[in-house]
Amino acid sequence: MMFADDLDHPLVHGGGLAAARRLFADAPEPFIDLSTGINPYSYPLPQLSPDLFTRLPDPEALAAIAAIAAESYAAPSAAHVVPAPGTQILLPLVTALVAPGRAAVAGPTYREHARAAALAGHRVSEISDLDAAREAILVIVTNPNNPDGRLFDRNELIALAKRLARRGGLLIVDEAFMDAGPRDASLAGEVGRNAIVVLRSFGKFFGLAGIRLGFALAAPQLAMRLAATLGPWAVSGPALALGAAGLADRAWAEDVRKSLVAAADRLKAILSNAGLEIIGGTALFLLARTPAAPDLFDHLGRAGILVRSFPEQPSWLRFGLPGSEAAWTRLQIAMAAYADTH
Amino acid sequence: MMFADDLDHPLVHGGGLAAARRLFADAPEPFIDLSTGINPYSYPLPQLSPDLFTRLPDPEALAAIAAIAAESYAAPSAAHVVPAPGTQILLPLVTALVAPGRAAVAGPTYREHARAAALAGHRVSEISDLDAAREAILVIVTNPNNPDGRLFDRNELIALAKRLARRGGLLIVDEAFMDAGPRDASLAGEVGRNAIVVLRSFGKFFGLAGIRLGFALAAPQLAMRLAATLGPWAVSGPALALGAAGLADRAWAEDVRKSLVAAADRLKAILSNAGLEIIGGTALFLLARTPAAPDLFDHLGRAGILVRSFPEQPSWLRFGLPGSEAAWTRLQIAMAAYADTH
């Protein structure tokens, strides 16, 4: 199954609060955005030097963040790290690292992967099982997967990469949610000796999605090709500064991981109590299934709460984590009211 | 003449203050960076909402800045505008809008154009005269040109674009410095009816190069292809907010244009008084020629002033504008001291 083009579905990506406000014009404010998988307990914003805004980003700051990211993600070295303005913009570049051919996207997942692979000239199909990737030259896996949290076996992925390598292919593993997941499942340490490119998102785990910062981890030869295409100033000064501070702050990361796990448990209880079946997720979001999903989406929207719906899976809803006690309370009340009437 | 690869020349791009500090370790601080063509009178930084950093950039903010940019640059409509994290990252994408073939870069100019065209698979040559572009499928012109400020005739460029269109080619006009130049020479209004893509830089004129914001102006069909490759969140939240504020602030732009012209005159006087020949420039930088350029580069470096040198043109130096009276004074003293000893 391929996802339909979603240009006509402004709410399908998550994060489209302006469109939600128009759709639910009478909803109470502030609108609560649970439509993304972004950590609501964001990394504290320091005072940013005006130089970060006014000057061209210094090439040495770019080199520095590559080194910090290599250590934080346990990549082999800074030469294996390509900083970019978000992982999104990397997708057409990494999918173009192999010549056009058959591409397989393990799904259902984030639809931008299939779109990017198609832009790079590949014939894209969605597979539900890695064994179905046998004829592909490019395989894209999100690990843990979005939206269902499915975790792929590390050794299976490495074996798949070895098979791909034998025919000049490549495995792309999008680890956008790995910081909040079982980090020992990461393939960051494997990119030097296997045909694997790992994508890591800074903004999701650090709750700073607006600054646009992500990384490709790859063998140095591939990393150089990606860096050459991005050019010397792809990442903004504020993103370089915030990224370097956040990635080096191990204590903050340890603390927030615990907070996220506790918050996901709390969310699970609220959704389960309202009769929803939890079919997956990570510490940053939960995927719920209910035949009444379209109704519930509207009910929550009228209560000023935006969640993520899936046109191709009408019984699914994805819930991100509320970021304040006020938001938790409003969600709890809205879910209880819904449960009472269904 | 093609420029050599400059990965080994950390100071060749401009803006590499960290490398300059190592090269001139005993220079007085603060180091003054005159190595770029970035407006030192930067657009005042407002208090930025934390939401701009924490949330994914809203698609509607992207649509809004396209509309504001269309009006500011006098492009036909918002559908002709592609916002991007800087024009640098657009270069490999716009050069890939035509199938690989012969590309001609009007030079000497910003070397990233030739590099990007080569990455897109073109055979690139530098031309000093537009008439030499006859066999090219892709022609890249910087107007006004960097570093010499050369202005290309509007009608000649349109005629060239028409010839290119007849063979399926494209003209790319990088108007990075047009905001501080003769704006009626811009081809922004022509992108709808000609095979022309115009690049506009926000950061240079607004003195906010660190935020990474630039635009491609192109026919809607090409604009859609570029936007599809960049994806929905290429531009950061802070860049969208600062860009929308700056582009709409016509009064600031008018005032700063006058300041830049006055500052360029002042710079010209200082350089001429020191015996340098001014061979070109814009209101944002001046290009000087002197056989003693390498000596002068070192002399200024030891005085804590970084200017732009050109390995392939050793008698050239490019000077950006000092941003404070203290910087003007230090430049004046350093240039006078140099003139006294030469």
XYZ file of C-alpha atoms in Angstrom:
684
model
C 0.000 0.000 0.000
C 1.341 3.408 -0.903
C 0.130 6.447 0.903
C -1.758 8.947 -1.175
C -0.264 12.337 -1.810
C -1.248 14.413 1.178
C -0.906 17.948 -0.066
C -4.654 18.299 0.303
C -4.646 17.152 3.931
C -3.204 20.012 5.948
C -3.581 18.168 9.241
C -2.065 14.910 8.176
C 1.519 15.783 9.035
C 1.054 16.901 12.580
C 1.996 20.321 13.869
C -0.514 22.231 11.736
C -2.056 24.268 14.543
C -3.121 27.161 12.311
C -5.210 24.803 10.172
C -6.610 23.144 13.308
C -7.697 26.525 14.641
C -9.632 27.166 11.453
C -11.211 23.702 11.493
C -12.218 24.043 15.157
C -12.841 27.768 15.295
C -14.804 27.665 18.568
C -12.302 25.535 20.475
C -10.911 26.902 23.728
C -7.420 28.401 23.677
C -4.619 27.697 24.058
C -4.934 24.908 21.526
C -3.040 21.839 22.748
C -0.943 20.212 20.056
C -0.625 16.457 20.629
C -0.285 15.800 16.890
C 3.498 15.395 16.890
C 6.024 13.132 18.607
C 8.059 16.057 19.895
C 9.212 16.098 23.521
C 7.128 18.747 25.325
C 9.777 19.107 28.062
C 12.120 21.003 25.792
C 15.784 21.653 26.437
C 16.031 24.980 28.307
C 16.736 27.838 25.910
C 19.824 29.766 26.963
C 20.435 33.405 26.104
C 21.679 33.192 22.511
C 24.452 35.539 21.413
C 23.346 37.938 18.637
C 26.447 36.784 16.725
C 24.713 33.438 16.168
C 22.056 35.288 14.177
C 24.161 37.925 12.457
C 27.309 36.064 11.396
C 27.660 33.231 8.912
C 27.919 30.005 10.923
C 31.621 29.386 11.530
C 32.906 26.214 9.797
C 34.573 25.270 13.080
C 31.228 25.251 14.894
C 29.999 22.777 12.278
C 33.049 20.569 12.831
C 32.564 20.826 16.595
C 28.935 19.691 16.528
C 29.855 16.747 14.290
C 32.329 15.612 16.946
C 29.814 16.074 19.779
C 27.134 14.223 17.825
C 29.507 11.346 17.046
C 30.099 10.891 20.744
C 26.466 11.348 21.747
C 25.136 8.889 19.162
C 28.142 6.523 19.439
C 29.019 6.881 15.770
C 32.561 5.777 14.860
C 33.937 9.322 14.405
C 33.106 12.913 13.449
C 33.946 11.995 9.843
C 30.877 9.736 9.952
C 28.538 12.617 10.898
C 26.767 15.079 8.587
C 24.903 17.889 10.385
C 21.877 19.159 8.455
C 18.924 21.517 8.919
C 16.696 18.631 10.028
C 16.565 15.036 8.807
C 13.664 15.840 6.486
C 15.897 17.712 4.047
C 18.353 14.794 4.128
C 15.819 12.275 2.816
C 16.058 13.128 -0.913
C 19.852 13.251 -0.565
C 20.335 9.905 1.183
C 17.842 8.142 -1.075
C 19.852 9.498 -4.044
C 23.060 7.855 -2.759
C 22.090 4.788 -4.790
C 21.134 4.887 -8.463
C 17.396 4.725 -9.165
C 15.961 1.254 -8.720
C 13.517 -0.582 -6.508
C 13.090 0.960 -3.076
C 11.208 -0.637 -0.197
C 9.876 1.307 2.766
C 8.983 -0.703 5.866
C 5.525 0.529 6.735
C 3.138 1.815 7.604
C 5.377 4.734 8.493
C 6.249 8.382 8.059
C 5.191 9.065 4.497
C 8.020 11.450 3.677
C 10.387 8.490 3.215
C 8.449 7.110 0.274
C 7.999 10.591 -1.185
C 11.736 11.321 -0.987
C 12.688 7.962 -2.520
C 10.281 8.602 -5.394
C 11.781 12.072 -5.907
C 15.195 10.413 -6.191
C 13.808 8.315 -9.043
C 13.163 5.035 -7.244
C 10.166 2.793 -7.766
C 8.867 2.654 -4.223
C 6.790 -0.004 -2.557
C 5.784 -0.417 1.041
C 6.653 -3.675 2.744
C 5.362 -4.945 6.060
C 8.122 -7.504 6.480
C 11.858 -7.121 5.831
C 11.866 -10.432 3.952
C 9.819 -8.714 1.266
C 12.771 -6.406 0.536
C 14.662 -9.026 -1.463
C 14.522 -7.215 -4.785
C 15.124 -3.739 -3.469
C 18.334 -1.771 -3.908
C 17.274 0.693 -1.212
C 15.443 -0.184 2.000
C 14.176 2.420 4.444
C 13.289 1.453 7.995
C 12.191 3.695 10.865
C 13.452 2.245 14.128
C 11.575 2.464 16.408
C 8.845 2.919 13.859
C 6.431 5.824 13.675
C 3.517 5.607 14.392
C 3.382 2.087 15.848
C 6.682 1.970 17.777
C 7.657 -1.319 16.167
C 11.268 -2.188 16.921
C 13.351 -3.958 14.288
C 15.922 -6.504 15.318
C 19.417 -5.096 15.146
C 20.997 -8.257 13.752
C 18.286 -8.665 11.135
C 18.940 -5.121 9.953
C 22.682 -5.718 9.768
C 22.092 -8.932 7.800
C 19.780 -7.023 5.462
C 22.444 -4.324 4.983
C 25.002 -6.980 4.089
C 22.664 -8.445 1.466
C 22.033 -4.957 0.091
C 25.772 -4.202 0.009
C 26.407 -7.243 -2.186
C 24.252 -5.696 -4.913
C 25.453 -2.122 -4.360
C 22.417 -1.180 -2.315
C 21.871 0.734 0.885
C 19.854 0.500 4.098
C 18.569 3.742 5.588
C 17.559 3.528 9.231
C 15.656 6.543 10.504
C 16.279 6.588 14.249
C 14.276 9.776 14.808
C 12.820 8.394 18.051
C 15.781 6.301 19.218
C 16.908 8.818 21.876
C 13.711 8.077 23.764
C 13.842 4.385 22.952
C 16.059 1.349 23.519
C 19.303 3.011 22.497
C 21.229 -0.242 22.349
C 19.124 -1.037 19.271
C 20.790 1.843 17.412
C 22.866 1.093 14.334
C 24.914 4.298 14.696
C 28.010 2.270 15.521
C 27.611 0.165 12.351
C 27.684 2.863 9.687
C 31.439 2.567 9.153
C 31.471 -1.100 8.193
C 28.065 -1.619 6.613
C 25.955 -0.147 3.823
C 23.886 1.691 6.400
C 22.978 5.339 6.756
C 21.418 6.268 10.090
C 19.334 9.421 10.483
C 19.073 11.082 13.888
C 16.748 13.926 14.773
C 17.836 16.505 17.333
C 14.564 18.413 17.541
C 12.236 15.598 18.579
C 14.013 14.381 21.701
C 15.267 17.822 22.720
C 11.883 19.396 22.082
C 13.419 21.954 19.719
C 11.865 20.996 16.395
C 11.743 24.621 15.242
C 15.508 25.071 15.020
C 15.898 22.368 12.319
C 18.792 20.139 13.233
C 19.390 16.533 12.325
C 22.243 14.267 11.365
C 23.102 11.622 8.836
C 25.562 9.031 10.140
C 27.353 7.269 7.299
C 30.654 5.908 6.067
C 33.050 8.835 5.495
C 32.836 8.563 1.709
C 29.038 8.850 1.761
C 29.197 11.492 4.480
C 31.458 13.625 2.294
C 29.009 13.389 -0.609
C 26.122 14.456 1.598
C 28.116 17.305 3.145
C 29.190 18.528 -0.288
C 25.584 18.761 -1.409
C 24.449 20.556 1.741
C 27.294 23.056 1.439
C 29.224 24.835 4.169
C 26.416 26.794 5.889
C 23.408 24.495 5.881
C 22.851 24.624 9.643
C 21.933 27.926 11.320
C 24.025 29.557 14.039
C 21.337 29.141 16.725
C 20.900 25.450 15.799
C 24.659 24.826 16.019
C 24.826 26.431 19.465
C 21.708 24.748 20.874
C 22.672 21.406 19.345
C 26.166 21.463 20.816
C 24.821 22.366 24.256
C 22.036 19.797 24.208
C 24.004 16.852 22.837
C 26.727 17.340 25.446
C 24.262 17.519 28.346
C 24.033 13.863 29.371
C 22.475 14.642 32.746
C 19.556 16.463 31.141
C 19.027 13.565 28.725
C 18.969 10.988 31.532
C 16.461 13.033 33.519
C 14.176 13.728 30.602
C 14.146 10.065 29.566
C 12.668 9.199 32.947
C 10.140 12.014 32.643
C 9.106 10.828 29.185
C 8.600 7.230 30.291
C 6.470 8.404 33.232
C 4.471 10.710 30.969
C 3.874 7.951 28.412
C 2.581 5.695 31.213
C 0.267 8.454 32.371
C -1.013 8.970 28.826
C -1.525 5.241 28.389
C -3.688 5.145 31.517
C -5.866 8.030 30.331
C -6.398 6.501 26.890
C -6.995 2.990 28.220
C -9.454 4.250 30.812
C -11.414 5.855 27.991
C -11.653 2.496 26.252
C -9.004 2.982 23.580
C -6.811 0.085 22.545
C -3.120 1.024 22.631
C -1.482 -0.711 19.679
C 1.983 0.774 19.884
C 4.151 3.777 20.530
C 7.344 5.019 22.098
C 8.052 7.206 25.108
C 7.213 10.220 22.883
C 3.811 9.133 21.506
C 1.195 6.418 21.674
C -0.822 4.898 18.858
C -4.420 4.073 19.752
C -7.048 2.192 17.786
C -10.775 2.680 18.012
C -13.516 2.387 15.404
C -14.686 5.783 16.661
C -11.378 7.482 15.834
C -12.862 10.076 13.426
C -15.473 11.047 16.041
C -12.861 11.235 18.763
C -10.608 13.390 16.557
C -13.485 15.862 16.164
C -14.455 15.684 19.833
C -10.883 16.482 20.890
C -10.584 19.187 18.248
C -13.667 20.935 19.600
C -12.037 20.711 23.049
C -8.951 22.456 21.630
C -6.799 19.324 21.443
C -5.180 18.343 18.161
C -4.158 14.715 17.681
C -2.816 12.933 14.608
C -5.198 11.074 12.337
C -4.292 8.757 9.473
C -6.463 8.985 6.341
C -5.311 5.544 5.240
C -5.916 4.014 8.685
C -9.170 5.653 9.833
C -9.307 3.738 13.126
C -5.922 5.024 14.305
C -5.093 8.105 16.338
C -1.625 9.074 17.547
C -1.257 11.029 20.781
C 1.805 13.041 21.739
C 2.555 14.003 25.337
C 0.867 16.982 27.027
C 3.447 19.484 28.229
C 1.763 21.053 31.247
C -0.559 20.051 34.081
C -3.235 22.259 32.519
C -2.921 20.311 29.278
C -3.017 16.943 31.092
C -6.180 18.029 32.895
C -7.886 19.190 29.715
C -7.008 15.922 27.968
C -8.239 13.860 30.900
C -11.538 15.743 31.056
C -12.052 15.549 27.295
C -11.305 11.809 27.198
C -13.566 11.110 30.178
C -16.406 13.083 28.605
C -15.932 11.120 25.412
C -15.912 7.784 27.228
C -19.130 8.718 29.039
C -20.986 9.219 25.774
C -19.622 6.162 23.913
C 39.547 29.335 -15.618
C 38.053 27.092 -12.978
C 38.655 27.749 -9.352
C 40.590 25.096 -7.498
C 38.894 23.123 -4.780
C 39.252 25.217 -1.672
C 38.758 22.704 1.092
C 42.374 23.314 2.081
C 41.935 27.082 2.308
C 39.899 27.734 5.428
C 39.967 31.517 4.957
C 38.962 31.572 1.338
C 35.217 31.663 1.915
C 35.035 34.569 4.283
C 33.583 34.376 7.749
C 36.196 31.962 9.120
C 37.069 33.945 12.228
C 38.170 30.936 14.260
C 40.776 30.039 11.633
C 41.859 33.697 11.421
C 42.390 33.789 15.180
C 44.691 30.793 14.915
C 46.575 32.293 11.972
C 47.002 35.648 13.746
C 47.235 34.467 17.315
C 48.671 37.720 18.681
C 46.154 40.021 17.025
C 44.158 42.377 19.229
C 40.581 41.410 20.076
C 37.818 41.747 19.158
C 38.779 40.455 15.733
C 37.045 42.543 13.048
C 35.546 40.437 10.280
C 35.526 42.333 6.974
C 35.816 39.091 4.993
C 32.138 38.853 4.049
C 29.629 41.018 2.201
C 27.140 40.905 5.065
C 25.463 44.123 6.209
C 26.986 45.020 9.610
C 23.921 47.139 10.517
C 21.784 44.097 11.118
C 18.021 44.074 11.408
C 17.179 44.533 15.089
C 16.549 41.182 16.774
C 13.155 41.131 18.472
C 12.326 38.941 21.440
C 11.644 35.575 19.776
C 8.845 33.418 21.145
C 10.093 30.077 22.554
C 7.456 28.430 20.334
C 9.587 29.328 17.312
C 12.307 27.077 18.711
C 10.215 24.290 20.226
C 7.470 23.691 17.665
C 7.773 22.414 14.115
C 7.545 25.431 11.808
C 3.879 25.843 10.907
C 3.183 25.304 7.177
C 1.163 28.510 7.225
C 4.187 30.527 8.345
C 6.019 29.142 5.317
C 3.166 30.176 3.033
C 3.071 33.604 4.668
C 6.756 34.332 4.138
C 6.466 33.268 0.490
C 3.757 35.888 0.016
C 5.765 38.584 1.816
C 8.887 37.728 -0.184
C 6.940 37.840 -3.472
C 5.854 41.375 -2.670
C 9.234 42.491 -1.354
C 11.178 41.145 -4.341
C 8.422 41.976 -6.869
C 8.063 38.358 -7.968
C 4.824 37.566 -9.835
C 3.184 35.688 -6.912
C 3.791 33.571 -3.834
C 3.579 30.493 -6.079
C 6.810 31.726 -7.681
C 8.678 31.779 -4.336
C 10.525 28.910 -2.620
C 11.815 29.717 0.887
C 14.944 27.775 1.830
C 17.544 27.631 4.603
C 19.872 29.948 2.664
C 20.529 30.165 -1.080
C 23.656 28.026 -0.719
C 21.628 24.860 -0.196
C 19.492 25.758 -3.230
C 22.439 25.738 -5.637
C 22.669 21.953 -6.190
C 18.869 21.852 -6.531
C 18.470 24.655 -9.069
C 21.430 23.467 -11.127
C 19.762 20.020 -11.210
C 16.584 21.488 -12.749
C 18.140 20.834 -16.167
C 19.614 17.502 -17.229
C 23.414 17.305 -17.067
C 25.114 19.141 -19.911
C 27.352 22.127 -20.470
C 27.110 24.767 -17.754
C 28.703 28.216 -17.936
C 29.368 30.364 -14.896
C 29.996 34.049 -15.533
C 33.127 34.777 -13.560
C 35.240 35.345 -11.716
C 32.602 34.851 -9.041
C 31.451 33.001 -5.956
C 32.968 29.568 -6.436
C 30.060 27.620 -4.946
C 28.091 28.055 -8.187
C 30.580 26.046 -10.215
C 30.883 23.462 -7.451
C 27.106 22.991 -7.257
C 26.734 22.722 -11.034
C 29.469 20.079 -11.111
C 27.722 18.159 -8.303
C 24.567 18.169 -10.445
C 26.573 16.445 -13.182
C 27.262 19.395 -15.479
C 30.517 20.047 -17.293
C 31.266 23.503 -15.980
C 33.341 26.245 -17.534
C 33.821 29.825 -16.491
C 33.035 32.519 -19.020
C 33.956 36.181 -18.835
C 31.432 37.228 -21.477
C 27.809 36.096 -21.897
C 28.413 35.583 -25.612
C 30.658 32.675 -24.670
C 27.618 30.843 -23.234
C 26.307 29.776 -26.641
C 26.768 26.048 -26.139
C 25.642 25.933 -22.523
C 22.346 24.482 -21.339
C 22.738 26.165 -17.963
C 24.155 29.635 -17.369
C 24.785 31.063 -13.912
C 25.232 34.784 -13.416
C 25.652 36.717 -10.171
C 24.083 40.143 -10.540
C 25.552 42.366 -9.261
C 28.573 40.121 -9.329
C 30.675 39.116 -6.357
C 33.464 40.170 -5.866
C 33.733 42.835 -8.590
C 30.215 44.306 -8.497
C 29.819 43.947 -12.255
C 26.249 44.591 -13.328
C 24.771 42.610 -16.198
C 22.339 44.226 -18.566
C 18.784 43.191 -17.855
C 17.752 42.909 -21.494
C 20.844 40.918 -22.395
C 20.040 38.451 -19.625
C 16.434 38.109 -20.802
C 17.623 37.537 -24.380
C 20.050 34.915 -23.100
C 17.242 33.205 -21.160
C 15.118 33.083 -24.321
C 17.942 31.438 -26.261
C 18.432 28.958 -23.425
C 14.699 28.213 -23.305
C 14.687 27.243 -26.987
C 17.064 24.384 -26.200
C 15.456 23.443 -22.885
C 18.038 25.313 -20.844
C 17.902 27.617 -17.871
C 19.437 30.869 -16.651
C 20.163 31.170 -12.936
C 20.626 34.729 -11.694
C 22.024 34.981 -8.178
C 20.837 38.362 -6.905
C 22.412 37.905 -3.466
C 23.490 41.565 -3.374
C 20.610 43.106 -5.332
C 18.862 44.509 -2.229
C 21.795 46.877 -1.778
C 22.153 47.464 -5.502
C 20.188 48.883 -8.420
C 16.988 47.010 -7.724
C 15.455 47.873 -11.072
C 18.048 45.532 -12.585
C 16.411 42.583 -10.832
C 14.887 39.807 -12.920
C 12.522 38.739 -10.132
C 9.546 39.934 -12.169
C 10.606 37.828 -15.183
C 10.668 34.364 -13.635
C 7.086 33.594 -14.657
C 7.554 34.059 -18.398
C 11.206 33.134 -18.913
C 13.545 30.232 -18.251
C 15.015 32.146 -15.331
C 15.485 31.211 -11.701
C 16.432 34.117 -9.437
C 18.114 33.515 -6.070
C 17.688 36.074 -3.300
C 19.575 36.074 -0.024
C 17.875 37.370 3.118
C 20.877 37.178 5.431
C 23.295 39.438 3.545
C 21.181 42.582 3.273
C 19.460 42.115 6.627
C 22.736 41.292 8.349
C 21.323 37.998 9.650
C 23.436 35.449 7.815
C 23.371 33.051 10.777
C 19.656 32.299 10.552
C 19.951 30.754 7.051
C 17.173 32.137 4.890
C 17.082 32.570 1.150
C 14.642 32.251 -1.715
C 14.432 30.803 -5.185
C 12.088 32.712 -7.476
C 10.917 30.567 -10.366
C 7.984 29.591 -12.555
C 5.432 27.719 -10.412
C 6.220 24.344 -11.975
C 9.919 24.684 -11.131
C 9.108 26.208 -7.746
C 6.993 23.167 -6.895
C 9.849 20.824 -7.780
C 12.256 22.748 -5.589
C 9.784 22.934 -2.708
C 9.110 19.192 -2.953
C 12.808 18.438 -2.594
C 13.265 20.804 0.337
C 10.267 19.313 2.115
C 7.781 20.989 4.441
C 10.101 22.126 7.263
C 13.284 23.273 5.597
C 13.257 26.753 7.146
C 13.588 27.166 10.909
C 10.972 28.860 13.070
C 13.248 31.780 14.052
C 14.188 32.329 10.374
C 10.519 32.390 9.324
C 9.684 34.966 12.004
C 12.711 37.192 11.417
C 12.328 36.936 7.651
C 8.658 37.912 7.703
C 9.379 40.892 9.955
C 12.395 42.091 7.975
C 10.949 41.704 4.484
C 7.837 43.655 5.442
C 9.796 46.528 6.999
C 10.243 48.841 4.024
C 11.192 51.838 6.178
C 14.122 49.978 7.712
C 15.293 48.877 4.265
C 15.187 52.422 2.892
C 17.144 53.767 5.848
C 19.753 51.033 5.800
C 20.311 51.433 2.060
C 21.353 55.040 2.672
C 23.608 53.981 5.531
C 25.254 51.324 3.361
C 25.940 53.739 0.507
C 27.486 56.235 2.942
C 29.556 53.494 4.574
C 30.790 52.211 1.209
C 31.878 55.766 0.305
C 33.705 56.055 3.604
C 35.440 52.717 3.023
C 36.381 53.756 -0.496
C 38.054 56.906 0.845
C 40.088 54.955 3.412
C 41.271 52.399 0.862
C 42.023 54.986 -1.837
C 43.935 57.168 0.621
C 46.106 54.160 1.394
C 46.945 53.839 -2.291
C 44.680 50.913 -3.178
C 42.978 50.802 -6.550
C 39.237 50.160 -6.200
C 38.233 47.928 -9.105
C 34.648 47.197 -8.169
C 32.119 46.480 -5.484
C 28.601 47.112 -4.251
C 27.238 49.011 -1.265
C 28.105 45.927 0.848
C 31.762 45.390 -0.133
C 34.584 46.838 -2.198
C 37.136 45.007 -4.294
C 40.638 46.510 -4.214
C 43.698 45.679 -6.253
C 47.291 46.081 -5.172
C 50.398 44.060 -5.961
C 51.041 44.077 -2.213
C 47.729 42.332 -1.427
C 49.288 39.297 0.334
C 51.367 41.620 2.549
C 48.371 43.805 3.299
C 46.266 40.734 4.172
C 48.906 39.747 6.749
C 49.333 43.296 8.033
C 45.586 43.618 8.599
C 45.414 40.135 10.119
C 48.060 41.058 12.674
C 45.973 44.161 13.449
C 42.973 41.886 14.097
C 41.192 42.659 10.816
C 40.182 39.812 8.511
C 39.611 40.612 4.828
C 38.940 38.319 1.900
C 41.813 37.144 -0.271
C 41.573 35.261 -3.552
C 44.164 32.516 -4.132
C 43.549 32.640 -7.865
C 43.774 36.464 -7.976
C 46.618 37.267 -5.578
C 46.472 41.020 -6.148
C 42.833 41.289 -5.032
C 41.396 41.930 -1.595
C 37.713 42.323 -0.793
C 36.681 44.556 2.100
C 33.324 44.359 3.847
C 31.946 47.262 5.890
C 33.055 47.904 9.488
C 30.109 47.800 11.854
C 31.134 50.190 14.619
C 33.106 53.424 15.045
C 35.752 51.444 16.918
C 36.108 49.126 13.927
C 36.284 52.046 11.484
C 39.018 53.645 13.593
C 41.056 50.448 13.788
C 40.774 49.958 10.017
C 41.751 53.566 9.335
C 44.796 53.341 11.633
C 45.878 50.006 10.189
C 45.518 51.213 6.598
C 47.365 54.474 7.339
C 50.194 52.574 9.030
C 50.406 50.305 6.014
C 50.455 53.220 3.573
C 53.257 54.897 5.555
C 55.510 51.879 5.169
C 54.787 51.135 1.484
